[in-house]
Short mmCIF file of C-alpha atoms in Angstrom, two decimals:
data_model
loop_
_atom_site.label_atom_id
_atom_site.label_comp_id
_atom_site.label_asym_id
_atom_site.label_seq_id
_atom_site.Cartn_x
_atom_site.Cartn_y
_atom_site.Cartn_z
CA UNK A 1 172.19 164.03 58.60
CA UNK A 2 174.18 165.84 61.44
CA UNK A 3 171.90 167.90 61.78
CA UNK A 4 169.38 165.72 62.03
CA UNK A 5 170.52 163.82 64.79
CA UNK A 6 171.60 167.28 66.75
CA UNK A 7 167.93 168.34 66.56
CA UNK A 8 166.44 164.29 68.17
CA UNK A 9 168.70 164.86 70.79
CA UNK A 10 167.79 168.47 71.79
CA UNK A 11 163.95 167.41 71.00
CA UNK A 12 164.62 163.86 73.49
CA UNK A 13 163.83 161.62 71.29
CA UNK A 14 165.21 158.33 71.19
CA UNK A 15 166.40 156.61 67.57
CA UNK A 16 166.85 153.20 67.27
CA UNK A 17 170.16 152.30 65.43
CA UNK A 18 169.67 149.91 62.85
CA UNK A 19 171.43 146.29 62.42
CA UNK A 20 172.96 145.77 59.00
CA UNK A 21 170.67 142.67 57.19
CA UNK A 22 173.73 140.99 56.15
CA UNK A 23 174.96 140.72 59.87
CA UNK A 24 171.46 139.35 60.91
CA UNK A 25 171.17 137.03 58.12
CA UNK A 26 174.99 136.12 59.15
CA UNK A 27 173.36 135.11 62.82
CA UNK A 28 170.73 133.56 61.41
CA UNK A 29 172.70 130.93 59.59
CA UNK A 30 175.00 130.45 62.33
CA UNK A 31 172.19 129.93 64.56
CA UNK A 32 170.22 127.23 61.94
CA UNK A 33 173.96 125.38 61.89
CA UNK A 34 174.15 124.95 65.78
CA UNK A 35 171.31 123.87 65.87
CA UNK A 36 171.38 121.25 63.03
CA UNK A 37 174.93 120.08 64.86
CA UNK A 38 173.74 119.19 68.72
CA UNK A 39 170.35 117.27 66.86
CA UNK A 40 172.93 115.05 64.70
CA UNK A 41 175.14 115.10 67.82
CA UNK A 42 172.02 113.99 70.02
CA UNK A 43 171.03 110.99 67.70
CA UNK A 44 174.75 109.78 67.56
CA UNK A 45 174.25 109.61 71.92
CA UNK A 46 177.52 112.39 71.67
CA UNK A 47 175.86 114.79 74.03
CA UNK A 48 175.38 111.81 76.85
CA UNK A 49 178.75 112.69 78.95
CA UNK A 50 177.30 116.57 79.09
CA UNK A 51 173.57 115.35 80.02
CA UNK A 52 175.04 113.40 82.53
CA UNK A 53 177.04 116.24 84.28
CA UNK A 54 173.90 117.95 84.37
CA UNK A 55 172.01 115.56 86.08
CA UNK A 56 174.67 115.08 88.76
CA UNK A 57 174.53 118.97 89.25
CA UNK A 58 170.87 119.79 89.04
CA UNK A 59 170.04 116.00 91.66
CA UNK A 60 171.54 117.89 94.44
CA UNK A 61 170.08 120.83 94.00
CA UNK A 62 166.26 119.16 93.10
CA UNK A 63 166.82 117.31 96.50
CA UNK A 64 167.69 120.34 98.48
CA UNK A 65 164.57 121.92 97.62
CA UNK A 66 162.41 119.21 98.12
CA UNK A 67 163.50 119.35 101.82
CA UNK A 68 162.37 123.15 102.23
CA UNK A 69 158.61 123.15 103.94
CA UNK A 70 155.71 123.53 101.92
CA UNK A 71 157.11 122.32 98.85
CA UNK A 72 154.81 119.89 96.59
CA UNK A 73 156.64 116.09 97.75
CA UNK A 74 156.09 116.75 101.34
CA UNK A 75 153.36 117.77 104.17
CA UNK A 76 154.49 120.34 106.84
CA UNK A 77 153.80 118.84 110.58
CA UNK A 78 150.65 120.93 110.77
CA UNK A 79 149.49 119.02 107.71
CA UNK A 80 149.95 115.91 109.02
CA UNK A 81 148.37 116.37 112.21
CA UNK A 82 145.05 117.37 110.52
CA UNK A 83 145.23 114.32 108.09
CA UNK A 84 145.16 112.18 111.51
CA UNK A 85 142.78 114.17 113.02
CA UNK A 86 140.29 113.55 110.03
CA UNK A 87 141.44 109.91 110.02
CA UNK A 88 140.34 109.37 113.78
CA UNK A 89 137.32 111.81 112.97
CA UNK A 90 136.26 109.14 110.34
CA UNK A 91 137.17 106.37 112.44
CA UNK A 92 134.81 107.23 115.04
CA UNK A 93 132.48 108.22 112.93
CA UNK A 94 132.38 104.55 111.65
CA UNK A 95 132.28 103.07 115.34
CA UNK A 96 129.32 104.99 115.79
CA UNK A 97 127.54 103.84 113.59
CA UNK A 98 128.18 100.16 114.28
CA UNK A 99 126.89 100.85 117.62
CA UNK A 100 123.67 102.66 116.86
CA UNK A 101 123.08 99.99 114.60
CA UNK A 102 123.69 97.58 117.08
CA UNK A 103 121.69 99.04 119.43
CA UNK A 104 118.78 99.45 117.36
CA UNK A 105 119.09 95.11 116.31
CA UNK A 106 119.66 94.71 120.11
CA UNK A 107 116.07 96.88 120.68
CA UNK A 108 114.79 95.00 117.88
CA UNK A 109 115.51 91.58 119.27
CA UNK A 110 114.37 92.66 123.09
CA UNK A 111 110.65 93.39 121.17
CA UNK A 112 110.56 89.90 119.52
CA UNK A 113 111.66 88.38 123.00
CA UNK A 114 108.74 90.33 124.53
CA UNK A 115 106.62 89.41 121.53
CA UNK A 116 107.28 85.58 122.24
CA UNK A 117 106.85 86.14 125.87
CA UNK A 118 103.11 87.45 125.38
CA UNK A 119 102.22 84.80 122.23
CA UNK A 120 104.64 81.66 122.57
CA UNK A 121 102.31 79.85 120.11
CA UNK A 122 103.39 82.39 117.84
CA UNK A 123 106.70 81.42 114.98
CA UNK A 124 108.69 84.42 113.20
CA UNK A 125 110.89 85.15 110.61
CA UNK A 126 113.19 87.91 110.65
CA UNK A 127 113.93 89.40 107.40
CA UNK A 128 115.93 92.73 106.18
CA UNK A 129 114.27 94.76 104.19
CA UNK A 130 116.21 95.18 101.12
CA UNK A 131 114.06 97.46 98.45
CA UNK A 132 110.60 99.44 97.97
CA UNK A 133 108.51 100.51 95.51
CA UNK A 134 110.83 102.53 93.57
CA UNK A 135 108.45 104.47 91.65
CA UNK A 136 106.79 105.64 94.82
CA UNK A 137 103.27 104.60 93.56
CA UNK A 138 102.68 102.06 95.90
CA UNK A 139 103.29 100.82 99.72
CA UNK A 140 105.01 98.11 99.83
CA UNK A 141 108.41 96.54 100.93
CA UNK A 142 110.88 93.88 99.50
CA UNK A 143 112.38 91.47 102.09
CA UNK A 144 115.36 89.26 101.90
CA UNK A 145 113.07 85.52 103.04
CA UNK A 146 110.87 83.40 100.68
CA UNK A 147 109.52 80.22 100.50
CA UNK A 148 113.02 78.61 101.29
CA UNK A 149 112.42 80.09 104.85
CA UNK A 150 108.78 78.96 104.99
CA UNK A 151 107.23 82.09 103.73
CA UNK A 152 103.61 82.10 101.95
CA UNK A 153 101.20 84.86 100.82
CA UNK A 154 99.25 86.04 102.74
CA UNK A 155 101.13 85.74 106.37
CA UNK A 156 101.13 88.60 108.64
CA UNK A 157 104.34 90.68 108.53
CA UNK A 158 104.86 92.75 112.29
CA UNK A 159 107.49 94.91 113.88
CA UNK A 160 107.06 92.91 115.64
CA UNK A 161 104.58 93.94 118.46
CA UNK A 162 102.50 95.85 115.58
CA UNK A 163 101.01 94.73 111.72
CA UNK A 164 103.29 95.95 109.11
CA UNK A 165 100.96 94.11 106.73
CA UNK A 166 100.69 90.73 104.39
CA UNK A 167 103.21 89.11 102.08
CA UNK A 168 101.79 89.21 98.59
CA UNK A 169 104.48 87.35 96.15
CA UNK A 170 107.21 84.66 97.12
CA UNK A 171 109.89 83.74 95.27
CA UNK A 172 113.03 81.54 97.07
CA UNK A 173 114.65 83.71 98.36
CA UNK A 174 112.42 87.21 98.86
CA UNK A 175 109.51 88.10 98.85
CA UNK A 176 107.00 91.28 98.59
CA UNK A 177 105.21 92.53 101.72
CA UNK A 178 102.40 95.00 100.95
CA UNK A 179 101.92 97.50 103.99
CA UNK A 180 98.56 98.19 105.52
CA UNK A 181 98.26 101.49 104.65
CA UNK A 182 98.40 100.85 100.50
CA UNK A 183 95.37 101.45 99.11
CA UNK A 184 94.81 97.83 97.98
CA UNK A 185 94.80 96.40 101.74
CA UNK A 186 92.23 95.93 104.22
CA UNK A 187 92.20 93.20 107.24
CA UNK A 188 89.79 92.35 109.97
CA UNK A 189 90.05 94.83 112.64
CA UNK A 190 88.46 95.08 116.33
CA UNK A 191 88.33 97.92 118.79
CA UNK A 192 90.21 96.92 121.66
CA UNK A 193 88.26 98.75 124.53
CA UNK A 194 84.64 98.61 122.87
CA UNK A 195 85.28 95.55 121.23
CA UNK A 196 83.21 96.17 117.87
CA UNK A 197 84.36 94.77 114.95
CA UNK A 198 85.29 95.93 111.08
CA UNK A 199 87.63 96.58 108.93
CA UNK A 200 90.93 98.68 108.37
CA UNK A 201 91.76 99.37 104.98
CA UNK A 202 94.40 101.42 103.46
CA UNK A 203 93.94 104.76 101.86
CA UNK A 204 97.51 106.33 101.68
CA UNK A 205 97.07 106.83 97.79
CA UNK A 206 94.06 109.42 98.72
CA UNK A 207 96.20 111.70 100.14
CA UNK A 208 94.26 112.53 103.33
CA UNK A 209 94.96 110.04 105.55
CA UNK A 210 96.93 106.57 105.67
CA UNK A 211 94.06 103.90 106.87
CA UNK A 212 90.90 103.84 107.91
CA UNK A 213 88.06 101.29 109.98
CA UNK A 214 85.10 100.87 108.36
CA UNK A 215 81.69 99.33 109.01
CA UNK A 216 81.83 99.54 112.44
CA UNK A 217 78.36 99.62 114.24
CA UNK A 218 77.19 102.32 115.16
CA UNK A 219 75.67 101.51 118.33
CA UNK A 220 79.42 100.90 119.84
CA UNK A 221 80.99 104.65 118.42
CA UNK A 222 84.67 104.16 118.92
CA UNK A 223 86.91 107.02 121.36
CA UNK A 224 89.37 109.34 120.18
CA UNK A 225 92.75 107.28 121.16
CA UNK A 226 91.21 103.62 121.37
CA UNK A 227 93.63 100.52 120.61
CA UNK A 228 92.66 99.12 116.83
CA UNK A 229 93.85 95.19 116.54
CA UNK A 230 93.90 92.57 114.41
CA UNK A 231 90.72 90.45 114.65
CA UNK A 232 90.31 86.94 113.82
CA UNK A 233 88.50 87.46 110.35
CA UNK A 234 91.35 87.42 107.89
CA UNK A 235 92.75 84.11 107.16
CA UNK A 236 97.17 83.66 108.45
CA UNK A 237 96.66 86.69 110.23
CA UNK A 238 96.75 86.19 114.18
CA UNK A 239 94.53 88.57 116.51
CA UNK A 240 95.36 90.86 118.68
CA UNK A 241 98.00 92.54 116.67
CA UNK A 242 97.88 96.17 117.32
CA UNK A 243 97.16 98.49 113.72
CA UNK A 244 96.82 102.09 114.85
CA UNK A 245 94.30 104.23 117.12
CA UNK A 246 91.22 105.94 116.22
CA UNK A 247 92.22 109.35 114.89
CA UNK A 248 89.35 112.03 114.95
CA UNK A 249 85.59 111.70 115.38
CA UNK A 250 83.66 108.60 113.70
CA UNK A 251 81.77 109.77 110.93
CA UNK A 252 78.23 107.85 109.67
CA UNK A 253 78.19 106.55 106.40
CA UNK A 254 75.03 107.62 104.61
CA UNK A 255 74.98 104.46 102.52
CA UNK A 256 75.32 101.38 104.90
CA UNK A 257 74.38 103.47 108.32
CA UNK A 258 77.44 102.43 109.75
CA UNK A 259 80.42 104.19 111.54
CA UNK A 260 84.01 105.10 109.82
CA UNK A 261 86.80 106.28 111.59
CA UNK A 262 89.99 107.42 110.69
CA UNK A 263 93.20 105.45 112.13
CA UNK A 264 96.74 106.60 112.68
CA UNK A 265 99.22 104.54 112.47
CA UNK A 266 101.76 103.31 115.30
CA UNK A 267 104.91 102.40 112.69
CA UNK A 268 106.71 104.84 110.54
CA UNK A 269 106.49 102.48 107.94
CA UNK A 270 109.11 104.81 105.75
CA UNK A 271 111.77 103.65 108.66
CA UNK A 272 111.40 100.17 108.80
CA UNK A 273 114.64 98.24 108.28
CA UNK A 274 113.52 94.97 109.71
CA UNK A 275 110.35 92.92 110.01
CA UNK A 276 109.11 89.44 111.46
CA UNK A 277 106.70 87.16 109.26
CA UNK A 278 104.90 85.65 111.53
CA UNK A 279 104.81 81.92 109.78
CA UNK A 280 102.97 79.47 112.21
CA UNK A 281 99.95 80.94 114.72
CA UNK A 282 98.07 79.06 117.34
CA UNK A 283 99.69 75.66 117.32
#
């Protein structure tokens, strides 16, 4: 065995000496009885005067590092100069807002005092729009007045110096405008400078373009740019309301020999956040 260990330690190699398994079995025991001691200890509350020491050594301590910069209970003065920076950010943010959407009401408002100025005969109704068609299949726009405020199918709806289109369903307190451009509309129409008559209808579900004038004689061929308005054909409707211009070059309809023109519109109906039902006409 001497001999043995002589030749590890001229070869460098380490042995490991080993621990009797009556001494480890001796720690093991003494180890399990400790342990068994401070849990009875513990449940009798006889290890509350030590737990207490340690919590008056290990506060001070605790506190001392929360004071150190960067720790997790407190913001370093850089840090708290960018929280108020993003505060007053999103402060101003907000005021900006309010204003452009006061100054849009106030533009709004200047219109409709314009409007009444050119057609005092004229009564509106301002209403928010509140919803649209939310499958996207149709035109058409859900308004927060109804028949409480005097509202009936079929009255124009402007913006208010051009048509928006008709209300088609009341209830109290809403009610459902249909724009001019959906596919189911048409109202009496007149070319402003020319002054022949027909009729816009809507054709936004075709894809190609959003309205156009029909059956328009074709002795009186409309110009690229002319004024489209409301004629006095279509019943709650007043004239004179503008729709659109012509849009491209009239186009003869083999069937009834009459003119068609396309029409582009004046309001981005996709935009509108407030209309004006125009309830009472020529009084």
């Amino acid at each position: 065995m001497e001999e043995t260990t002589h030749l590890a330690e001229r070869e460098g190699i380490t042995t490991v000496k080993q621990v009797p398994w009556r001494k480890t079995l001796s720690l093991v025991l003494v180890f399990t009885i400790l342990t068994l001691t401070l849990m009875v200890m513990d449940r009798q509350h006889l290890l509350a005067p030590i737990k207490d020491g340690l919590t008056t050594v290990v506060q001070p301590i605790s506190g001392a590092f929360s004071g150190i910069p960067g720790s997790l209970d407190s913001n370093t003065p850089l840090e708290d100069q960018l929280a108020t920076a993003v505060a007053e950010r999103d402060r101003l943010d907000a005021e900006n807002s309010d204003l452009k959407a006061q100054l849009a009401e106030s533009k709004v408002l200047e219109q409709l005092d314009q409007a009444k100025s050119a057609h005092p005969d004229r009564e509106y109704v301002s209403a928010e729009v509140i919803s649209r068609d939310p499958t996207g299949q149709q035109k058409f726009l859900i308004i927060d007045k109804g028949s409480d405020d005097g509202l009936r199918v079929g009255m124009a709806v402007v913006d208010p110096n051009y048509f928006v289109g008709q209300v088609a369903e009341v209830s109290e307190h809403s009610a459902k405008v249909m724009l001019i451009i959906d596919s189911s509309m048409k109202v009496g129409a007149r070319l402003e400078d020319t002054q022949a008559e027909g009729t816009v209808v809507g054709t936004w579900q075709g894809g190609q373009q959003p309205m156009i004038m029909e059956h328009i004689d074709k002795t009186k061929p409309p110009k690229e740019g002319e004024k489209i308005v409301t004629s006095d054909m279509t019943r709650q409707v007043p004239p004179g309301i503008i729709i659109g211009v012509v849009w491209g070059d009239p186009v003869v309809n083999a069937q009834n020999d009459q003119i068609e023109v396309k029409v582009r519109p004046v309001v981005n109906f996709d935009s509108l956040t407030q209309v004006f039902v125009v309830t009472n006409y020529g009084n």
